[in-house]
Short mmCIF file of C-alpha atoms and ligand atoms in Angstrom, two decimals:
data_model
loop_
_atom_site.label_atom_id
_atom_site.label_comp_id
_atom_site.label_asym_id
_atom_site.label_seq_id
_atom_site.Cartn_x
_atom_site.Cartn_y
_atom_site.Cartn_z
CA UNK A 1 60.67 12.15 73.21
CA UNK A 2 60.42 8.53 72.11
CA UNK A 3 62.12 5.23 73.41
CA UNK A 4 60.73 3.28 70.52
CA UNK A 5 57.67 2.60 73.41
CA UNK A 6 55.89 5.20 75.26
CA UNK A 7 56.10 9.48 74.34
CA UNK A 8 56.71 11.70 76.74
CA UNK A 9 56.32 15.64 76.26
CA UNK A 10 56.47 18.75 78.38
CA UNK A 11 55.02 22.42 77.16
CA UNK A 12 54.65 25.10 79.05
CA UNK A 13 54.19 28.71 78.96
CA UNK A 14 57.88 30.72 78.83
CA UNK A 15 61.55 30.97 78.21
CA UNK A 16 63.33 27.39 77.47
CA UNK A 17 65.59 28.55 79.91
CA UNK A 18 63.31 28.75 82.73
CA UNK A 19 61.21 25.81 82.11
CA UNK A 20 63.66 22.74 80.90
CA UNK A 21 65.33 22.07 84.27
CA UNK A 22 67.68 19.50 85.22
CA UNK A 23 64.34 17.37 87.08
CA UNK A 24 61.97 18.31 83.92
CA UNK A 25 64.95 16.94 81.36
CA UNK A 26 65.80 13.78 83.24
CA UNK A 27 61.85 13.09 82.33
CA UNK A 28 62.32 13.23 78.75
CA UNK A 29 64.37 10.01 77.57
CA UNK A 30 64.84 8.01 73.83
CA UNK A 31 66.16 8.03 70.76
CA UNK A 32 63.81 10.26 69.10
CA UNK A 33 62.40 13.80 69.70
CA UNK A 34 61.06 17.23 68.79
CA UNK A 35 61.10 20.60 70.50
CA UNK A 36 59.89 23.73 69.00
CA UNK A 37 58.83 27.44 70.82
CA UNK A 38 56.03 29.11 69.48
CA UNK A 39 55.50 32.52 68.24
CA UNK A 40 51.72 32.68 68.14
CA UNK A 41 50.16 33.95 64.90
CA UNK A 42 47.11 31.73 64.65
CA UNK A 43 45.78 31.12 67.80
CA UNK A 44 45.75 32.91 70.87
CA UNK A 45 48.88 32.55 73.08
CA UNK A 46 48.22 30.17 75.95
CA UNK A 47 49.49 26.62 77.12
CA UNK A 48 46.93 24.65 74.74
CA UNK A 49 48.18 26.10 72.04
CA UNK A 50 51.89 25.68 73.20
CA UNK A 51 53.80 23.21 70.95
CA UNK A 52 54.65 20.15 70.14
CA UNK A 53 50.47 19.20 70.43
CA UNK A 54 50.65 15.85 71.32
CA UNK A 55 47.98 13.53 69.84
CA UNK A 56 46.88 10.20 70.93
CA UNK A 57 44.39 9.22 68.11
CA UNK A 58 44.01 5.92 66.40
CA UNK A 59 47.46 6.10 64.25
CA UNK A 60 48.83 6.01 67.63
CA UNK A 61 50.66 8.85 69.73
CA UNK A 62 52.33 11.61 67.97
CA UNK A 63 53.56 15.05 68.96
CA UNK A 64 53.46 17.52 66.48
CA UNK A 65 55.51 21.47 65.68
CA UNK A 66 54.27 23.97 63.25
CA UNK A 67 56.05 27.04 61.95
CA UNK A 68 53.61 28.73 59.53
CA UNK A 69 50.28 29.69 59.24
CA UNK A 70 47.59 28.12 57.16
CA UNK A 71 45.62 30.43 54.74
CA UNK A 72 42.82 27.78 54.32
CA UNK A 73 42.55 26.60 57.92
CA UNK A 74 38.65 27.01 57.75
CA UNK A 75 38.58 25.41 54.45
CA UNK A 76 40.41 22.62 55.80
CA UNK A 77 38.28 22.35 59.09
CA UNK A 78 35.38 21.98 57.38
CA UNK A 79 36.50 18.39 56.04
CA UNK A 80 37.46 16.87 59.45
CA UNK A 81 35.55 13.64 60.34
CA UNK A 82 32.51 15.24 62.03
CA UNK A 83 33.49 13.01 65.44
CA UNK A 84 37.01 14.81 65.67
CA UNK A 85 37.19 17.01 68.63
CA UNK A 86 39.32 19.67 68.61
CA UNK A 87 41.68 20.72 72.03
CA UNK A 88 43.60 23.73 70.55
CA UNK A 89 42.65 26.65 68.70
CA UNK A 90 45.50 27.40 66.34
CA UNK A 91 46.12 25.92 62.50
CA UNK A 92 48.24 23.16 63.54
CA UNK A 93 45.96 21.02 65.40
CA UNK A 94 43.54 21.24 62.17
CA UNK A 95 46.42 19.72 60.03
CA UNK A 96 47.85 17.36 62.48
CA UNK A 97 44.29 15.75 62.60
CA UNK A 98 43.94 16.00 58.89
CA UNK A 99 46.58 13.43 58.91
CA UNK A 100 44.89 11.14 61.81
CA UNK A 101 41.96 11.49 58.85
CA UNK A 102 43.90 10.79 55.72
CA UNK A 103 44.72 6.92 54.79
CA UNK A 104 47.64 5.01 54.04
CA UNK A 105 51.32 5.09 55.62
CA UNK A 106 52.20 8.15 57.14
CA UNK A 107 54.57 9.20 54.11
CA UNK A 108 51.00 9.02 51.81
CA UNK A 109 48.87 10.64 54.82
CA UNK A 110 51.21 13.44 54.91
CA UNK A 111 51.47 13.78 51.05
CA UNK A 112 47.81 13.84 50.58
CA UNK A 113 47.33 16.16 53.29
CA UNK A 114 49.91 19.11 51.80
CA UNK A 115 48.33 18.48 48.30
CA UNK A 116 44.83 20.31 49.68
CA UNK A 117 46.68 22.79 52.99
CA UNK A 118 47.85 26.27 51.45
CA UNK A 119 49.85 28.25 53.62
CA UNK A 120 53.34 28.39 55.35
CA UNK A 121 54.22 25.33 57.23
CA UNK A 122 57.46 23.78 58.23
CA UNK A 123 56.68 20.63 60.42
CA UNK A 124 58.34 18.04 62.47
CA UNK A 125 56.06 14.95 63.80
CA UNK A 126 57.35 12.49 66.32
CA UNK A 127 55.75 9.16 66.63
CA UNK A 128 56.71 6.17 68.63
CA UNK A 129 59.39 4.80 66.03
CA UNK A 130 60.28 7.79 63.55
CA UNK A 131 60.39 11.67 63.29
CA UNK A 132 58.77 13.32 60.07
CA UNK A 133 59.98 16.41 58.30
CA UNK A 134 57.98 18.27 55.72
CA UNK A 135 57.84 21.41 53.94
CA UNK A 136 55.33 23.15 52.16
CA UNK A 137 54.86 23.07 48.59
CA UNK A 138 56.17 27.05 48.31
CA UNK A 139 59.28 26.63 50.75
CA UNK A 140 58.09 29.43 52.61
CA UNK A 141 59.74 28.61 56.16
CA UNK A 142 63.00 26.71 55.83
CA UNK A 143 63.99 23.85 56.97
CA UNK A 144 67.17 21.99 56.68
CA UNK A 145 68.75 18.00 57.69
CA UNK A 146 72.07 17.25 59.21
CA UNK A 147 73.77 13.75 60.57
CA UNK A 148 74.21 13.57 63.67
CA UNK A 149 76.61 11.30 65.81
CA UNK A 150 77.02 7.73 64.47
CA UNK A 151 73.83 6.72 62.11
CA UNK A 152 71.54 9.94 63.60
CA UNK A 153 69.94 12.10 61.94
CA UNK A 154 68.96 16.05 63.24
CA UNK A 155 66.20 18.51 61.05
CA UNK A 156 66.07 22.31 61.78
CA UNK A 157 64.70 25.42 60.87
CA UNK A 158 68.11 26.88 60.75
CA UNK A 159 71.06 25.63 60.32
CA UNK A 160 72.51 27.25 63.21
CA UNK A 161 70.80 24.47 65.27
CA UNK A 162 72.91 21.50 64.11
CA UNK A 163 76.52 23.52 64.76
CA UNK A 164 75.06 24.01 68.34
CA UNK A 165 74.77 20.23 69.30
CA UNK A 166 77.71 19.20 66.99
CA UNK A 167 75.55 18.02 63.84
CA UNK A 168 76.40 18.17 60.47
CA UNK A 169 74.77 19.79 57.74
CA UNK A 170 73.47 18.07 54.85
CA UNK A 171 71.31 20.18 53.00
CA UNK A 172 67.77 22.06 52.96
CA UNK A 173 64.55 19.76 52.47
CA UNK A 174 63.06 21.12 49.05
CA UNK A 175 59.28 22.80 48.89
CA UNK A 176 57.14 19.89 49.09
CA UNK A 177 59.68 17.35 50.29
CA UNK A 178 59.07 14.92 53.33
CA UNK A 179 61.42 12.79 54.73
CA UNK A 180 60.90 9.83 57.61
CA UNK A 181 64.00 9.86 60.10
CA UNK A 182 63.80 5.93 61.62
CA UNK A 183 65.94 2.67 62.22
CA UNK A 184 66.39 2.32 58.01
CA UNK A 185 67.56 6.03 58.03
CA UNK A 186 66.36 8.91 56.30
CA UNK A 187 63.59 8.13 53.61
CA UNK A 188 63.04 10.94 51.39
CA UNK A 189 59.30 11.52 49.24
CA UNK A 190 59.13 14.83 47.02
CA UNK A 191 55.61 15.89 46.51
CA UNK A 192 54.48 17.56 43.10
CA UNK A 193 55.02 21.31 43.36
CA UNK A 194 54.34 21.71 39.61
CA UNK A 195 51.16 23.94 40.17
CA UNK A 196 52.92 26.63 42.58
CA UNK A 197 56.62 28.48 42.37
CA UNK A 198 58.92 28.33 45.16
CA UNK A 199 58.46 31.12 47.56
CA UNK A 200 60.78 31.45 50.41
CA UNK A 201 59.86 34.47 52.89
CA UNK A 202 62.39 37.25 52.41
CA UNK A 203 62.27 38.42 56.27
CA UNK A 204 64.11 35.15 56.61
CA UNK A 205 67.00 37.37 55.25
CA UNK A 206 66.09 40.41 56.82
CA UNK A 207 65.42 39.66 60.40
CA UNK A 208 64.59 36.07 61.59
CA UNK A 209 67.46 34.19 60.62
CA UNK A 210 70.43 33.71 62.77
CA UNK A 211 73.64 35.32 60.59
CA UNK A 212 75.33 32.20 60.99
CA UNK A 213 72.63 30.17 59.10
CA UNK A 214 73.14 29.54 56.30
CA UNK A 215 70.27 29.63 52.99
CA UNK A 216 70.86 28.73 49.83
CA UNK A 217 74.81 28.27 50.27
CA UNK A 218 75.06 31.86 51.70
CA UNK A 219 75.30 32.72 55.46
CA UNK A 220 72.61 35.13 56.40
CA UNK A 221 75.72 37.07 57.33
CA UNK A 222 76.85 38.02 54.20
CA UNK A 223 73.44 38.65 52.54
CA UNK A 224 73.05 41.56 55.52
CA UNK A 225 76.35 42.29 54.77
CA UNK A 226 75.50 42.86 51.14
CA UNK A 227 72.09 44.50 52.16
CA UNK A 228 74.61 47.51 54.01
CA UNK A 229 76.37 47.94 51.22
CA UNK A 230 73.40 48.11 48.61
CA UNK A 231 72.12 50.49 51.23
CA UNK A 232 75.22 53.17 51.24
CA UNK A 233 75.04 53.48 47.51
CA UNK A 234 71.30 53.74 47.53
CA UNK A 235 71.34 56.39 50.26
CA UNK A 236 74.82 58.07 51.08
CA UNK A 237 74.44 60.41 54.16
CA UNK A 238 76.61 63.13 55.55
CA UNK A 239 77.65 61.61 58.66
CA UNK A 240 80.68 60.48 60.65
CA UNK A 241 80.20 57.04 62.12
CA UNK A 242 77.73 54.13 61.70
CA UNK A 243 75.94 52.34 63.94
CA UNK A 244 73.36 49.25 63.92
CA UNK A 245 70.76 48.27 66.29
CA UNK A 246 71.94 45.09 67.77
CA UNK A 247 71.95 42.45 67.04
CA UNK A 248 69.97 41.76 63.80
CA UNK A 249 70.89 45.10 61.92
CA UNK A 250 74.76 44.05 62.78
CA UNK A 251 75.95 43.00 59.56
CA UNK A 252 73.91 45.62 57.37
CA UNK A 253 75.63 48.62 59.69
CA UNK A 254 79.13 47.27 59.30
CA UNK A 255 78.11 46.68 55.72
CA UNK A 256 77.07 50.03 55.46
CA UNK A 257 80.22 51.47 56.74
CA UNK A 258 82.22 49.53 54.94
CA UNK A 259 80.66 50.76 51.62
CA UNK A 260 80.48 54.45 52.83
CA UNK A 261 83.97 54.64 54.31
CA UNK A 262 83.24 55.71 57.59
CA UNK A 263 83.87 54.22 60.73
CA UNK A 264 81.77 51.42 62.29
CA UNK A 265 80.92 51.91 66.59
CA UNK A 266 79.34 50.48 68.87
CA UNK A 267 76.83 52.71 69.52
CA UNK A 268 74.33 50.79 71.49
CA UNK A 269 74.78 47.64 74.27
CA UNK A 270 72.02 45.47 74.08
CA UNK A 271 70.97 43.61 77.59
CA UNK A 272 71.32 39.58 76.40
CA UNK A 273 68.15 38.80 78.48
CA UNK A 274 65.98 40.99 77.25
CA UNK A 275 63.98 39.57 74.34
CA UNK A 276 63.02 40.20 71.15
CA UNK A 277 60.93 43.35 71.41
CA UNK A 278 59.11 42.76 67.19
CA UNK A 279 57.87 39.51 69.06
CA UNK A 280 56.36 40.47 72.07
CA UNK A 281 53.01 40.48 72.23
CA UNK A 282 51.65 43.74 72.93
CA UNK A 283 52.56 47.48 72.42
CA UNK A 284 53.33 48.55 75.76
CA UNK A 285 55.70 45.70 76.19
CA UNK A 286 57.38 46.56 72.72
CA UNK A 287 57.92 49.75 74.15
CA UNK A 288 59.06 48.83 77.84
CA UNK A 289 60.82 46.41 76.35
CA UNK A 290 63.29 48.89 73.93
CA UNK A 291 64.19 51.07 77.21
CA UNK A 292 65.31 48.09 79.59
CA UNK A 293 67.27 46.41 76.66
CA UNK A 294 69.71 49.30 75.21
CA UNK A 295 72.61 51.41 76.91
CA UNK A 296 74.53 54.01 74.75
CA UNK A 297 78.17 54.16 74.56
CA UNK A 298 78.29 58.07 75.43
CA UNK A 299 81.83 58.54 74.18
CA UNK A 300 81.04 57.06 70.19
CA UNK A 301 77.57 59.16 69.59
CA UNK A 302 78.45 62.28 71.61
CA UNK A 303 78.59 65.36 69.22
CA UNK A 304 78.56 63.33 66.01
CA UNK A 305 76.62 62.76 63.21
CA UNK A 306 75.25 59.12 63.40
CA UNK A 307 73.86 56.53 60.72
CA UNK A 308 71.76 54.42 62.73
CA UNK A 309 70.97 51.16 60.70
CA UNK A 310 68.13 48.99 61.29
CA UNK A 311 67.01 45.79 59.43
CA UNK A 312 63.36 46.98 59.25
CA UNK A 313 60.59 49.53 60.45
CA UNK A 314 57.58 47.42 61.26
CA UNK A 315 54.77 49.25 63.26
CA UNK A 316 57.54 52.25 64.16
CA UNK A 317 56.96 51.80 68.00
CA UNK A 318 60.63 50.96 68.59
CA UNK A 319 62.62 53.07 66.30
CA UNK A 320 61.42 56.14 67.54
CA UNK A 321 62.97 55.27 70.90
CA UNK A 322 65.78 54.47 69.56
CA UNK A 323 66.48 57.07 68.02
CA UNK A 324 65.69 59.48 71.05
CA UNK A 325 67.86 57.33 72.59
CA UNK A 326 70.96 58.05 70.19
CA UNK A 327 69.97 62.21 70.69
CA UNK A 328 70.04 61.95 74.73
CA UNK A 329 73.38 60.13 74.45
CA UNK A 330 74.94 63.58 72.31
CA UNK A 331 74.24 62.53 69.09
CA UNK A 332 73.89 65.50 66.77
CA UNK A 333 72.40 64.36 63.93
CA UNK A 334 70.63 60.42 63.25
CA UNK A 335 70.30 59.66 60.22
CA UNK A 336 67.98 56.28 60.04
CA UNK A 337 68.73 53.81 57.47
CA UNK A 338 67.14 50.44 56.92
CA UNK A 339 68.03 47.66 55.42
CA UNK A 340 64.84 46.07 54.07
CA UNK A 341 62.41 47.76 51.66
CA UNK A 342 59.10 49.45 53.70
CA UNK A 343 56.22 47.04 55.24
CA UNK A 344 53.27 47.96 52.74
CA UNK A 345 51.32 44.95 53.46
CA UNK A 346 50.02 42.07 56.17
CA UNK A 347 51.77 38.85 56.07
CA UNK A 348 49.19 35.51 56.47
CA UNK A 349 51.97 33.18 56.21
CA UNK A 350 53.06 33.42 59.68
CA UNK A 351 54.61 36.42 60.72
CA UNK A 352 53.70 38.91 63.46
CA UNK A 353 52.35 41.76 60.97
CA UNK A 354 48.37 40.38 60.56
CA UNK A 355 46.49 43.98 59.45
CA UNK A 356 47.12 47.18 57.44
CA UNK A 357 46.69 48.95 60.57
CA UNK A 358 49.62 48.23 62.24
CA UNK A 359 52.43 49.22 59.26
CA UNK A 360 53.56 52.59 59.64
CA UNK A 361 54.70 52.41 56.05
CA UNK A 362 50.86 51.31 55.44
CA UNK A 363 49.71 54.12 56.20
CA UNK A 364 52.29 57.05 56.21
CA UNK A 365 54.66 58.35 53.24
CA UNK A 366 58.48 57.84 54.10
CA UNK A 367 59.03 61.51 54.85
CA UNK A 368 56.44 61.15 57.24
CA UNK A 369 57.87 58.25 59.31
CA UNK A 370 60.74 59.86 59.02
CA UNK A 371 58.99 62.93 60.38
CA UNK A 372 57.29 60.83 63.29
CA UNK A 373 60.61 58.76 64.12
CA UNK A 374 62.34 61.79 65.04
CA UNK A 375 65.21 61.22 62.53
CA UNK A 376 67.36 63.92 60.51
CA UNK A 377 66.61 61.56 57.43
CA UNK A 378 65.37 58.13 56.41
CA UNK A 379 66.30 55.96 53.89
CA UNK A 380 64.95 52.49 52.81
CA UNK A 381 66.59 49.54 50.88
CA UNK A 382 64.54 49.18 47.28
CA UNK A 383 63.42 45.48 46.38
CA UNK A 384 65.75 45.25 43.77
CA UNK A 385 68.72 46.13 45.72
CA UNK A 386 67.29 43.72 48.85
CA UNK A 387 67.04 40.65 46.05
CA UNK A 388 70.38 41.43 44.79
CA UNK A 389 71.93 41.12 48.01
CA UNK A 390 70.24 37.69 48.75
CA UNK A 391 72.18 36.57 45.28
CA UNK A 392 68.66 34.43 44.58
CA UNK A 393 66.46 35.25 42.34
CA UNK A 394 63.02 37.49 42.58
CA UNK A 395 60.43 34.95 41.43
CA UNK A 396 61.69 32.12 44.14
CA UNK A 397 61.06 34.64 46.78
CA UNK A 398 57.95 35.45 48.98
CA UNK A 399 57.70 39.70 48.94
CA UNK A 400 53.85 39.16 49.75
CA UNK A 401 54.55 42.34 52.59
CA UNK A 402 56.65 44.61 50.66
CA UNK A 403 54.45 43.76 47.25
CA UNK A 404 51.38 43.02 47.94
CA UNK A 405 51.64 39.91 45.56
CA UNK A 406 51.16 36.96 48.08
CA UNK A 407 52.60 33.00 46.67
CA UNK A 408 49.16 31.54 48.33
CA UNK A 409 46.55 33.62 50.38
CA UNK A 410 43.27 33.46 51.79
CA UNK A 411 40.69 33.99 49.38
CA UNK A 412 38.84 36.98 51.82
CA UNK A 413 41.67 38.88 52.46
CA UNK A 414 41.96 42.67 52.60
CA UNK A 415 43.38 44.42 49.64
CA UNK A 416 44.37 47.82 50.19
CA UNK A 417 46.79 50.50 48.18
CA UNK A 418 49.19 52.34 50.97
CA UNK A 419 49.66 55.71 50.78
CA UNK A 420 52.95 55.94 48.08
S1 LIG B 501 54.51 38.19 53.45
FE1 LIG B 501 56.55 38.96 54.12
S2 LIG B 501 56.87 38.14 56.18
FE2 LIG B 501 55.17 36.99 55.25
S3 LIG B 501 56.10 35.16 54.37
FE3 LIG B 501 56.03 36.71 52.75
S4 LIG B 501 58.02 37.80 52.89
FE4 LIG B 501 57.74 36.64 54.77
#
């Protein structure tokens, strides 16, 4: 937080919930701030690394949030001012002091600075008297501007954000655009994307967006919705009721039923604070994590034939619980359907999915995860009928992990075909 004076920050290691208490928030006061929680994917997970970094170089103090990864962070590091010392170990830190080095005000530093960093990177930047916004050249991690109150101004990866505190929404910031939130207002700079196409990542769409975002003039919410749907007519199944796996897969199951004809349930009750099991940080806690965080409702699976619909089959650790899960509860047959196209390939731009390794669908033919899930049948959403849904077209989309065709990667990556 700024006054227009001094910065003041607080990071620490956790849920916002149990760190931001009434004594910790009376600390942070002004007319400016940033607050982001990290999901490590560059850089190992620990407090130096926790964000906003705040930076007290010779532009002055500035704290500084990422979402993204670099794919030429070495590249980049290489070119730092040989005195710069470095106090975290993830991407950001390189490109927040790439912009300490750069010259000029801090609309030029910044441009200059995102016309040599590839990569994935949303970032807000707080100094003492204005808040930056900028967005990579490819528009792979959104980011969107609201008003705010009388004169303010609010930016967000989702628009979700600005309903919460009573904001407005204005619109997204375009690939490549930066825009200075200060006493004159919001300043807007568009950068040349010329060189690169537009590349937003499509697991925006099928997991990490809240359904009441909104992209591109369409809630999240309906694009699931329209995911389901393509789904049922893809792969019908003899069943009697759907169900999702809350709370993602929501909107694709009642899509799904809704294009199927048969009835939606409830089949699982998810524990609210239990967290996101994809984003924890290790195996076993995936895993410990899937048991403590569903209950069945007995009396919609017992003796039928269920259509369990996910959003997506990552490394397979979770889905196979679930689906035991469904069985114990009666379920007579579970047939798994998902509503995203199968993982093939690592994603460098920021999500939790870094080596070939770690995809079932890397490494194993569908009939065989469907095999090793446990499930009476598996069916995936195809790419075409997952870009349909979105309503936007193919070539303004980042598939990089269902492809294999990446909008910007590093140079050394690992190329491999998965088993078809
Ligand atoms: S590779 Fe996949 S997860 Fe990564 S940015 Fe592209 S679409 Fe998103």
């Amino acid at each position: 937080m700024s006054d227009g004076g001094t910065l003041q920050s607080h990071r620490e290691m956790g849920l916002l919930s149990a760190i931001f208490d009434e004594e910790i928030l009376s600390t942070l006061s002004g007319h400016l701030g940033i607050g982001h929680t990290r999901y490590s994917t560059s850089g190992s997970s620990v407090v130096v690394n926790a964000q906003p970094l705040l930076e007290n170089s010779e532009i002055g103090e500035f704290a500084f949030a990422h979402n993204g990864n670099l794919t030429n962070t070495e590249e980049l590091r290489e070119t730092l001012a040989p005195s710069t010392i470095l106090q975290a170990t993830s991407d950001s830190e390189v490109l927040a002091k790439l912009i300490v080095d750069a010259e000029g005000p801090m609309m030029e530093r910044i441009k200059s600075v995102m016309q040599r960093a590839r990569g994935a990177y949303s970032v807000v930047m707080c100094t003492e008297n204005a808040v930056y916004a900028f967005r990579d050249p490819w528009g792979v991690k959104p980011l969107c501007v609201g008003t705010y109150g009388d004169g303010g101004y609010i930016v967000a990866s989702e628009s979700c954000a600005l309903a919460t505190v009573g904001a407005t929404y204005l619109r997204e910031l375009n690939p490549g655009e930066i825009v200075a939130l200060d006493e004159h207002g919001l300043t807007s700079m568009q950068t040349d994307c010329s060189t690169v196409r537009p590349a937003l990542c499509m697991f925006e769409y099928i997991y990490f967006a809240r359904p009441d975002s909104v992209l591109d003039g369409q809630t999240i919410y309906m694009a699931r919705h329209a995911m389901g749907r393509e789904l049922a007519r893809e792969h019908p199944a003899e069943a009697d009721v759907v169900m999702a796996i809350p709370d993602s897969a929501i909107p694709g199951g009642i899509g799904y039923a809704a294009e199927s004809g048969l009835p939606y349930v409830e089949g699982l009750i998810k524990n609210r604070y239990i967290g996101r099991t994809f984003i924890s940080p290790n195996p076993e806690m995936r895993s410990r994590g899937v048991q403590l965080k569903f209950n069945p409702v007995l009396e919609n699976l017992r003796g039928q034939r269920v259509v369990v619909v996910d959003d997506s089959i990552v490394r397979g650790t979770t889905t196979p619980r679930i689906v035991a899960l469904v069985r114990e509860a009666g379920a007579r047959e579970v047939h798994v359907r998902v509503t995203s196209p199968p993982i093939k390939h690592p994603c460098y731009l920021g999500v939790d999915m870094a080596t070939y390794d770690e995809l079932i669908a890397a490494n194993y033919t569908v009939d065989e995860i469907g095999v090793k899930i446990g499930a009476d049948s598996l069916g995936y959403l195809s790419i075409d009928g997952l870009v349909k849904a979105t309503g936007r077209e193919r070539d303004v989309m980042c598939l990089g992990c269902l492809t294999g065709s990446y909008p910007n990667v590093p140079a050394n990556r690992e190329v491999r075909v998965p088993v078809s």
